[in-house]
Amino acid sequence: DVKVTQSSRYLVKRTGEKVFLECVQDMDHENMFWYRQDPGLGLRLIYFSYDVKMKEKGDIPEGYSVSREKKERFSLILESASTNQTSMYLCASSWGGGHQPQHFGDGTRLSIL
Amino acid sequence: DQQVKQNSPSLSVQEGRISILNCDYTNSMFDYFLWYKKYPAEGPTFLISISSIKDKNEDGRFTVFLNKSAKHLSLHIVPSQPGDSAVYFCAASARSNQGGKLIFGQGTELSVKP
């Protein structure tokens, strides 16, 4: 069974802090994704990566960056946290090539005060 | 520009009856569609998918229907059970999307009442 693990379930940070969210998958998936989920807006893609050291902007990349130094790990970085980045953050992974479902972690509920 | 839309934020159904969740899309390049189910405090879990070469796919109590001409898909759950109460997201992908990128709808919260 695919396991996608996000390092924290709940996180509280202050405005202006640099915040790191970590995600690890154990299925050797090529693709990894970061989303945020907000009420009424569904899941919006922030960044994704289809290979080590590769990254692509999603629909809402502003204020975020990512790092993928190893295949199994994909980090989301909030460079200078702001209150409008308070949200549920979800990491996902999938096989490369063709259409494949994405497998999600349980999410990190991030609050920026 | 919302390419995948779920126009009903919520749906309430009696246990044992049919639940029908709807999803519309605008991009004619989409050729693969998925439904995910999400419980509170958990990540979405993959439920069922359909390729654009089909118009129906079944898996137990869950059936997805695709109407390409109307750019519409629906998820039927029959019979509905209280454990089906969750938020349901539809998602779409185009083969040209690098990295398996999915576009998600806003979600529909299903409540199945005993």
PDB file of C-alpha atoms in Angstrom:
ATOM      1  CA  ASP A   1       0.000   0.000   0.000  1.00  0.00           C
ATOM      2  CA  VAL A   2       1.232   3.479  -0.859  1.00  0.00           C
ATOM      3  CA  LYS A   3       2.288   5.572   2.091  1.00  0.00           C
ATOM      4  CA  VAL A   4       2.628   9.347   1.839  1.00  0.00           C
ATOM      5  CA  THR A   5       3.754  10.856   5.120  1.00  0.00           C
ATOM      6  CA  GLN A   6       3.604  14.524   6.016  1.00  0.00           C
ATOM      7  CA  SER A   7       5.856  15.526   8.864  1.00  0.00           C
ATOM      8  CA  SER A   8       3.291  17.455  10.923  1.00  0.00           C
ATOM      9  CA  ARG A   9      -0.486  17.210  11.299  1.00  0.00           C
ATOM     10  CA  TYR A  10      -0.799  20.649  12.923  1.00  0.00           C
ATOM     11  CA  LEU A  11       1.586  23.582  12.846  1.00  0.00           C
ATOM     12  CA  VAL A  12       1.357  27.115  14.220  1.00  0.00           C
ATOM     13  CA  LYS A  13       3.804  29.747  13.004  1.00  0.00           C
ATOM     14  CA  ARG A  14       4.143  33.517  13.123  1.00  0.00           C
ATOM     15  CA  THR A  15       3.943  36.034  10.306  1.00  0.00           C
ATOM     16  CA  GLY A  16       7.284  36.478   8.598  1.00  0.00           C
ATOM     17  CA  GLU A  17       8.712  33.114   9.628  1.00  0.00           C
ATOM     18  CA  LYS A  18      10.209  30.719   7.101  1.00  0.00           C
ATOM     19  CA  VAL A  19       8.168  27.525   7.230  1.00  0.00           C
ATOM     20  CA  PHE A  20       9.126  24.071   5.986  1.00  0.00           C
ATOM     21  CA  LEU A  21       6.579  21.347   5.261  1.00  0.00           C
ATOM     22  CA  GLU A  22       8.017  17.926   4.570  1.00  0.00           C
ATOM     23  CA  CYS A  23       6.566  15.027   2.619  1.00  0.00           C
ATOM     24  CA  VAL A  24       7.946  11.536   2.105  1.00  0.00           C
ATOM     25  CA  GLN A  25       6.561   8.729  -0.067  1.00  0.00           C
ATOM     26  CA  ASP A  26       7.635   5.105   0.035  1.00  0.00           C
ATOM     27  CA  MET A  27       6.566   3.856  -3.397  1.00  0.00           C
ATOM     28  CA  ASP A  28       9.366   5.167  -5.600  1.00  0.00           C
ATOM     29  CA  HIS A  29       6.901   7.470  -7.373  1.00  0.00           C
ATOM     30  CA  GLU A  30       8.303   9.857  -9.956  1.00  0.00           C
ATOM     31  CA  ASN A  31       5.711  12.586  -9.463  1.00  0.00           C
ATOM     32  CA  MET A  32       5.069  14.567  -6.295  1.00  0.00           C
ATOM     33  CA  PHE A  33       2.661  17.434  -5.655  1.00  0.00           C
ATOM     34  CA  TRP A  34       1.777  20.086  -3.101  1.00  0.00           C
ATOM     35  CA  TYR A  35      -1.791  21.398  -2.811  1.00  0.00           C
ATOM     36  CA  ARG A  36      -3.654  23.637  -0.467  1.00  0.00           C
ATOM     37  CA  GLN A  37      -7.289  23.063   0.392  1.00  0.00           C
ATOM     38  CA  ASP A  38      -9.537  25.962   1.337  1.00  0.00           C
ATOM     39  CA  PRO A  39     -13.336  25.948   1.855  1.00  0.00           C
ATOM     40  CA  GLY A  40     -15.208  26.479  -1.398  1.00  0.00           C
ATOM     41  CA  LEU A  41     -12.014  26.414  -3.473  1.00  0.00           C
ATOM     42  CA  GLY A  42     -11.234  22.716  -3.568  1.00  0.00           C
ATOM     43  CA  LEU A  43      -7.635  21.570  -3.989  1.00  0.00           C
ATOM     44  CA  ARG A  44      -5.337  24.047  -5.685  1.00  0.00           C
ATOM     45  CA  LEU A  45      -1.946  23.003  -6.985  1.00  0.00           C
ATOM     46  CA  ILE A  46       0.995  24.977  -5.631  1.00  0.00           C
ATOM     47  CA  TYR A  47       3.992  23.156  -7.127  1.00  0.00           C
ATOM     48  CA  PHE A  48       4.780  19.749  -8.519  1.00  0.00           C
ATOM     49  CA  SER A  49       7.832  17.740  -9.466  1.00  0.00           C
ATOM     50  CA  TYR A  50       8.167  14.942 -12.011  1.00  0.00           C
ATOM     51  CA  ASP A  51      11.773  14.062 -11.224  1.00  0.00           C
ATOM     52  CA  VAL A  52      14.514  14.699  -8.707  1.00  0.00           C
ATOM     53  CA  LYS A  53      15.629  18.326  -8.755  1.00  0.00           C
ATOM     54  CA  MET A  54      12.834  19.173 -11.206  1.00  0.00           C
ATOM     55  CA  LYS A  55      10.013  21.478 -10.205  1.00  0.00           C
ATOM     56  CA  GLU A  56       7.110  23.112 -11.974  1.00  0.00           C
ATOM     57  CA  LYS A  57       4.795  25.881 -10.839  1.00  0.00           C
ATOM     58  CA  GLY A  58       1.190  25.002 -10.274  1.00  0.00           C
ATOM     59  CA  ASP A  59      -1.733  27.398 -10.204  1.00  0.00           C
ATOM     60  CA  ILE A  60      -0.839  29.351  -7.054  1.00  0.00           C
ATOM     61  CA  PRO A  61       2.974  29.316  -6.573  1.00  0.00           C
ATOM     62  CA  GLU A  62       3.334  32.869  -5.245  1.00  0.00           C
ATOM     63  CA  GLY A  63       4.900  32.983  -1.802  1.00  0.00           C
ATOM     64  CA  TYR A  64       6.050  29.349  -1.964  1.00  0.00           C
ATOM     65  CA  SER A  65       9.058  27.401  -3.149  1.00  0.00           C
ATOM     66  CA  VAL A  66       9.884  23.688  -3.196  1.00  0.00           C
ATOM     67  CA  SER A  67      12.840  21.379  -2.991  1.00  0.00           C
ATOM     68  CA  ARG A  68      13.273  17.826  -4.255  1.00  0.00           C
ATOM     69  CA  GLU A  69      16.788  16.606  -3.560  1.00  0.00           C
ATOM     70  CA  LYS A  70      15.792  12.951  -3.262  1.00  0.00           C
ATOM     71  CA  LYS A  71      13.137  11.010  -5.124  1.00  0.00           C
ATOM     72  CA  GLU A  72      11.140  10.135  -2.017  1.00  0.00           C
ATOM     73  CA  ARG A  73      11.091  13.593  -0.424  1.00  0.00           C
ATOM     74  CA  PHE A  74       9.367  16.796  -1.525  1.00  0.00           C
ATOM     75  CA  SER A  75       9.513  19.900   0.660  1.00  0.00           C
ATOM     76  CA  LEU A  76       7.282  22.956   0.532  1.00  0.00           C
ATOM     77  CA  ILE A  77       8.775  26.212   1.793  1.00  0.00           C
ATOM     78  CA  LEU A  78       6.889  29.337   2.788  1.00  0.00           C
ATOM     79  CA  GLU A  79       9.582  31.965   2.376  1.00  0.00           C
ATOM     80  CA  SER A  80       7.953  34.555   4.643  1.00  0.00           C
ATOM     81  CA  ALA A  81       4.699  33.269   6.091  1.00  0.00           C
ATOM     82  CA  SER A  82       1.622  35.458   5.884  1.00  0.00           C
ATOM     83  CA  THR A  83      -1.827  35.059   7.419  1.00  0.00           C
ATOM     84  CA  ASN A  84      -3.391  34.299   4.015  1.00  0.00           C
ATOM     85  CA  GLN A  85      -1.281  31.152   3.903  1.00  0.00           C
ATOM     86  CA  THR A  86      -3.253  29.674   6.780  1.00  0.00           C
ATOM     87  CA  SER A  87      -4.680  26.544   5.189  1.00  0.00           C
ATOM     88  CA  MET A  88      -4.688  22.760   4.939  1.00  0.00           C
ATOM     89  CA  TYR A  89      -1.661  21.598   2.937  1.00  0.00           C
ATOM     90  CA  LEU A  90      -1.766  18.260   1.166  1.00  0.00           C
ATOM     91  CA  CYS A  91       1.094  16.347  -0.406  1.00  0.00           C
ATOM     92  CA  ALA A  92       0.531  13.670  -3.069  1.00  0.00           C
ATOM     93  CA  SER A  93       2.568  11.338  -5.247  1.00  0.00           C
ATOM     94  CA  SER A  94       1.970   9.222  -8.346  1.00  0.00           C
ATOM     95  CA  TRP A  95       3.728   7.008 -10.850  1.00  0.00           C
ATOM     96  CA  GLY A  96       5.117   8.678 -13.937  1.00  0.00           C
ATOM     97  CA  GLY A  97       3.926   7.872 -17.436  1.00  0.00           C
ATOM     98  CA  GLY A  98       0.321   7.925 -18.560  1.00  0.00           C
ATOM     99  CA  HIS A  99      -2.662   8.550 -16.354  1.00  0.00           C
ATOM    100  CA  GLN A 100      -2.210   7.501 -12.749  1.00  0.00           C
ATOM    101  CA  PRO A 101      -4.177   8.368  -9.620  1.00  0.00           C
ATOM    102  CA  GLN A 102      -2.412  10.474  -7.040  1.00  0.00           C
ATOM    103  CA  HIS A 103      -2.008   9.201  -3.487  1.00  0.00           C
ATOM    104  CA  PHE A 104      -2.325  11.736  -0.699  1.00  0.00           C
ATOM    105  CA  GLY A 105      -0.906  12.230   2.754  1.00  0.00           C
ATOM    106  CA  ASP A 106      -3.164  13.164   5.664  1.00  0.00           C
ATOM    107  CA  GLY A 107      -2.406  16.852   5.409  1.00  0.00           C
ATOM    108  CA  THR A 108      -0.853  19.555   7.567  1.00  0.00           C
ATOM    109  CA  ARG A 109      -3.177  22.122   9.116  1.00  0.00           C
ATOM    110  CA  LEU A 110      -1.017  25.267   9.140  1.00  0.00           C
ATOM    111  CA  SER A 111      -2.017  28.378  11.076  1.00  0.00           C
ATOM    112  CA  ILE A 112      -0.100  31.614  10.612  1.00  0.00           C
ATOM    113  CA  LEU A 113      -0.648  34.095  13.451  1.00  0.00           C
TER     114      LEU A 113
ATOM    115  CA  ASP B   1     -10.961  30.218 -14.657  1.00  0.00           C
ATOM    116  CA  GLN B   2     -12.405  27.097 -13.054  1.00  0.00           C
ATOM    117  CA  GLN B   3     -11.863  24.268 -15.538  1.00  0.00           C
ATOM    118  CA  VAL B   4     -13.541  21.673 -13.307  1.00  0.00           C
ATOM    119  CA  LYS B   5     -16.709  22.658 -11.471  1.00  0.00           C
ATOM    120  CA  GLN B   6     -18.827  20.995  -8.856  1.00  0.00           C
ATOM    121  CA  ASN B   7     -21.785  23.296  -8.558  1.00  0.00           C
ATOM    122  CA  SER B   8     -23.397  21.664  -5.546  1.00  0.00           C
ATOM    123  CA  PRO B   9     -21.478  22.382  -2.340  1.00  0.00           C
ATOM    124  CA  SER B  10     -23.567  19.873  -0.416  1.00  0.00           C
ATOM    125  CA  LEU B  11     -25.964  16.979  -0.857  1.00  0.00           C
ATOM    126  CA  SER B  12     -28.101  15.153   1.678  1.00  0.00           C
ATOM    127  CA  VAL B  13     -29.439  11.649   0.996  1.00  0.00           C
ATOM    128  CA  GLN B  14     -31.295   9.029   2.985  1.00  0.00           C
ATOM    129  CA  GLU B  15     -29.497   5.777   3.754  1.00  0.00           C
ATOM    130  CA  GLY B  16     -30.227   3.116   1.128  1.00  0.00           C
ATOM    131  CA  ARG B  17     -31.092   5.635  -1.583  1.00  0.00           C
ATOM    132  CA  ILE B  18     -28.966   6.704  -4.534  1.00  0.00           C
ATOM    133  CA  SER B  19     -26.456   9.554  -4.242  1.00  0.00           C
ATOM    134  CA  ILE B  20     -25.627  11.399  -7.464  1.00  0.00           C
ATOM    135  CA  LEU B  21     -22.706  13.805  -7.459  1.00  0.00           C
ATOM    136  CA  ASN B  22     -22.118  15.955 -10.517  1.00  0.00           C
ATOM    137  CA  CYS B  23     -19.102  17.533 -12.123  1.00  0.00           C
ATOM    138  CA  ASP B  24     -18.694  19.717 -15.218  1.00  0.00           C
ATOM    139  CA  TYR B  25     -15.529  20.579 -17.107  1.00  0.00           C
ATOM    140  CA  THR B  26     -14.629  23.065 -19.800  1.00  0.00           C
ATOM    141  CA  ASN B  27     -11.337  21.812 -21.270  1.00  0.00           C
ATOM    142  CA  SER B  28     -11.928  19.434 -24.185  1.00  0.00           C
ATOM    143  CA  MET B  29      -8.335  18.169 -23.839  1.00  0.00           C
ATOM    144  CA  PHE B  30      -9.202  16.358 -20.607  1.00  0.00           C
ATOM    145  CA  ASP B  31      -9.203  12.623 -21.236  1.00  0.00           C
ATOM    146  CA  TYR B  32      -9.020  11.064 -17.772  1.00  0.00           C
ATOM    147  CA  PHE B  33     -11.309  11.736 -14.846  1.00  0.00           C
ATOM    148  CA  LEU B  34     -11.175  10.675 -11.230  1.00  0.00           C
ATOM    149  CA  TRP B  35     -13.255  10.859  -8.078  1.00  0.00           C
ATOM    150  CA  TYR B  36     -11.732  11.207  -4.632  1.00  0.00           C
ATOM    151  CA  LYS B  37     -13.349  10.928  -1.219  1.00  0.00           C
ATOM    152  CA  LYS B  38     -12.148  12.937   1.751  1.00  0.00           C
ATOM    153  CA  TYR B  39     -12.984  12.516   5.430  1.00  0.00           C
ATOM    154  CA  PRO B  40     -12.190  15.360   7.860  1.00  0.00           C
ATOM    155  CA  ALA B  41      -8.576  15.372   9.076  1.00  0.00           C
ATOM    156  CA  GLU B  42      -7.547  12.837   6.414  1.00  0.00           C
ATOM    157  CA  GLY B  43      -6.126  13.157   2.939  1.00  0.00           C
ATOM    158  CA  PRO B  44      -8.282  12.443  -0.119  1.00  0.00           C
ATOM    159  CA  THR B  45      -8.448   8.792  -1.140  1.00  0.00           C
ATOM    160  CA  PHE B  46      -8.835   7.665  -4.732  1.00  0.00           C
ATOM    161  CA  LEU B  47     -12.256   6.166  -5.417  1.00  0.00           C
ATOM    162  CA  ILE B  48     -12.772   5.498  -9.121  1.00  0.00           C
ATOM    163  CA  SER B  49     -11.622   6.773 -12.495  1.00  0.00           C
ATOM    164  CA  ILE B  50     -12.747   6.765 -16.103  1.00  0.00           C
ATOM    165  CA  SER B  51     -10.965   7.257 -19.380  1.00  0.00           C
ATOM    166  CA  SER B  52     -12.545   9.328 -22.134  1.00  0.00           C
ATOM    167  CA  ILE B  53     -12.779   6.250 -24.360  1.00  0.00           C
ATOM    168  CA  LYS B  54     -15.466   4.911 -22.009  1.00  0.00           C
ATOM    169  CA  ASP B  55     -18.787   6.324 -20.887  1.00  0.00           C
ATOM    170  CA  LYS B  56     -19.223   4.226 -17.760  1.00  0.00           C
ATOM    171  CA  ASN B  57     -17.070   2.548 -15.146  1.00  0.00           C
ATOM    172  CA  GLU B  58     -18.329   0.519 -12.191  1.00  0.00           C
ATOM    173  CA  ASP B  59     -16.704  -0.569  -8.957  1.00  0.00           C
ATOM    174  CA  GLY B  60     -19.070  -2.120  -6.472  1.00  0.00           C
ATOM    175  CA  ARG B  61     -21.551   0.478  -5.247  1.00  0.00           C
ATOM    176  CA  PHE B  62     -19.788   3.246  -7.196  1.00  0.00           C
ATOM    177  CA  THR B  63     -20.391   4.045 -10.857  1.00  0.00           C
ATOM    178  CA  VAL B  64     -18.984   6.953 -12.803  1.00  0.00           C
ATOM    179  CA  PHE B  65     -20.708   8.141 -15.977  1.00  0.00           C
ATOM    180  CA  LEU B  66     -19.042  10.358 -18.573  1.00  0.00           C
ATOM    181  CA  ASN B  67     -20.908  12.443 -21.139  1.00  0.00           C
ATOM    182  CA  LYS B  68     -18.215  13.918 -23.352  1.00  0.00           C
ATOM    183  CA  SER B  69     -20.532  15.951 -25.536  1.00  0.00           C
ATOM    184  CA  ALA B  70     -21.934  17.693 -22.462  1.00  0.00           C
ATOM    185  CA  LYS B  71     -18.536  17.786 -20.732  1.00  0.00           C
ATOM    186  CA  HIS B  72     -20.199  16.294 -17.695  1.00  0.00           C
ATOM    187  CA  LEU B  73     -19.479  13.417 -15.363  1.00  0.00           C
ATOM    188  CA  SER B  74     -21.363  12.033 -12.431  1.00  0.00           C
ATOM    189  CA  LEU B  75     -20.718   9.637  -9.582  1.00  0.00           C
ATOM    190  CA  HIS B  76     -23.538   7.356  -8.500  1.00  0.00           C
ATOM    191  CA  ILE B  77     -23.445   5.640  -5.141  1.00  0.00           C
ATOM    192  CA  VAL B  78     -26.068   2.985  -4.584  1.00  0.00           C
ATOM    193  CA  PRO B  79     -27.112   2.108  -2.024  1.00  0.00           C
ATOM    194  CA  SER B  80     -25.781   5.013   0.013  1.00  0.00           C
ATOM    195  CA  GLN B  81     -24.458   4.259   3.493  1.00  0.00           C
ATOM    196  CA  PRO B  82     -23.748   6.563   6.459  1.00  0.00           C
ATOM    197  CA  GLY B  83     -20.026   5.780   6.055  1.00  0.00           C
ATOM    198  CA  ASP B  84     -20.184   7.420   2.622  1.00  0.00           C
ATOM    199  CA  SER B  85     -20.625  10.807   4.317  1.00  0.00           C
ATOM    200  CA  ALA B  86     -17.564  12.778   3.194  1.00  0.00           C
ATOM    201  CA  VAL B  87     -16.447  15.451   0.758  1.00  0.00           C
ATOM    202  CA  TYR B  88     -16.169  14.189  -2.818  1.00  0.00           C
ATOM    203  CA  PHE B  89     -13.823  15.809  -5.325  1.00  0.00           C
ATOM    204  CA  CYS B  90     -13.798  15.210  -9.041  1.00  0.00           C
ATOM    205  CA  ALA B  91     -10.562  15.745 -10.924  1.00  0.00           C
ATOM    206  CA  ALA B  92      -9.463  15.780 -14.545  1.00  0.00           C
ATOM    207  CA  SER B  93      -6.255  15.327 -16.455  1.00  0.00           C
ATOM    208  CA  ALA B  94      -5.044  15.742 -20.018  1.00  0.00           C
ATOM    209  CA  ARG B  95      -2.479  13.356 -21.480  1.00  0.00           C
ATOM    210  CA  SER B  96      -0.459  16.368 -22.505  1.00  0.00           C
ATOM    211  CA  ASN B  97      -0.104  17.387 -18.845  1.00  0.00           C
ATOM    212  CA  GLN B  98       3.458  16.855 -17.795  1.00  0.00           C
ATOM    213  CA  GLY B  99       3.927  15.109 -14.489  1.00  0.00           C
ATOM    214  CA  GLY B 100       0.398  13.770 -14.203  1.00  0.00           C
ATOM    215  CA  LYS B 101      -1.100  17.083 -13.143  1.00  0.00           C
ATOM    216  CA  LEU B 102      -4.751  16.951 -12.023  1.00  0.00           C
ATOM    217  CA  ILE B 103      -7.294  19.770 -11.933  1.00  0.00           C
ATOM    218  CA  PHE B 104      -9.747  19.459  -9.039  1.00  0.00           C
ATOM    219  CA  GLY B 105     -13.278  20.710  -8.539  1.00  0.00           C
ATOM    220  CA  GLN B 106     -14.395  22.547  -5.411  1.00  0.00           C
ATOM    221  CA  GLY B 107     -15.871  19.454  -3.777  1.00  0.00           C
ATOM    222  CA  THR B 108     -19.374  18.340  -2.741  1.00  0.00           C
ATOM    223  CA  GLU B 109     -20.077  17.418   0.850  1.00  0.00           C
ATOM    224  CA  LEU B 110     -22.305  14.337   0.968  1.00  0.00           C
ATOM    225  CA  SER B 111     -24.322  13.588   4.077  1.00  0.00           C
ATOM    226  CA  VAL B 112     -26.049  10.203   4.258  1.00  0.00           C
ATOM    227  CA  LYS B 113     -28.670  10.142   6.985  1.00  0.00           C
ATOM    228  CA  PRO B 114     -29.708   6.907   8.718  1.00  0.00           C
TER     229      PRO B 114
END
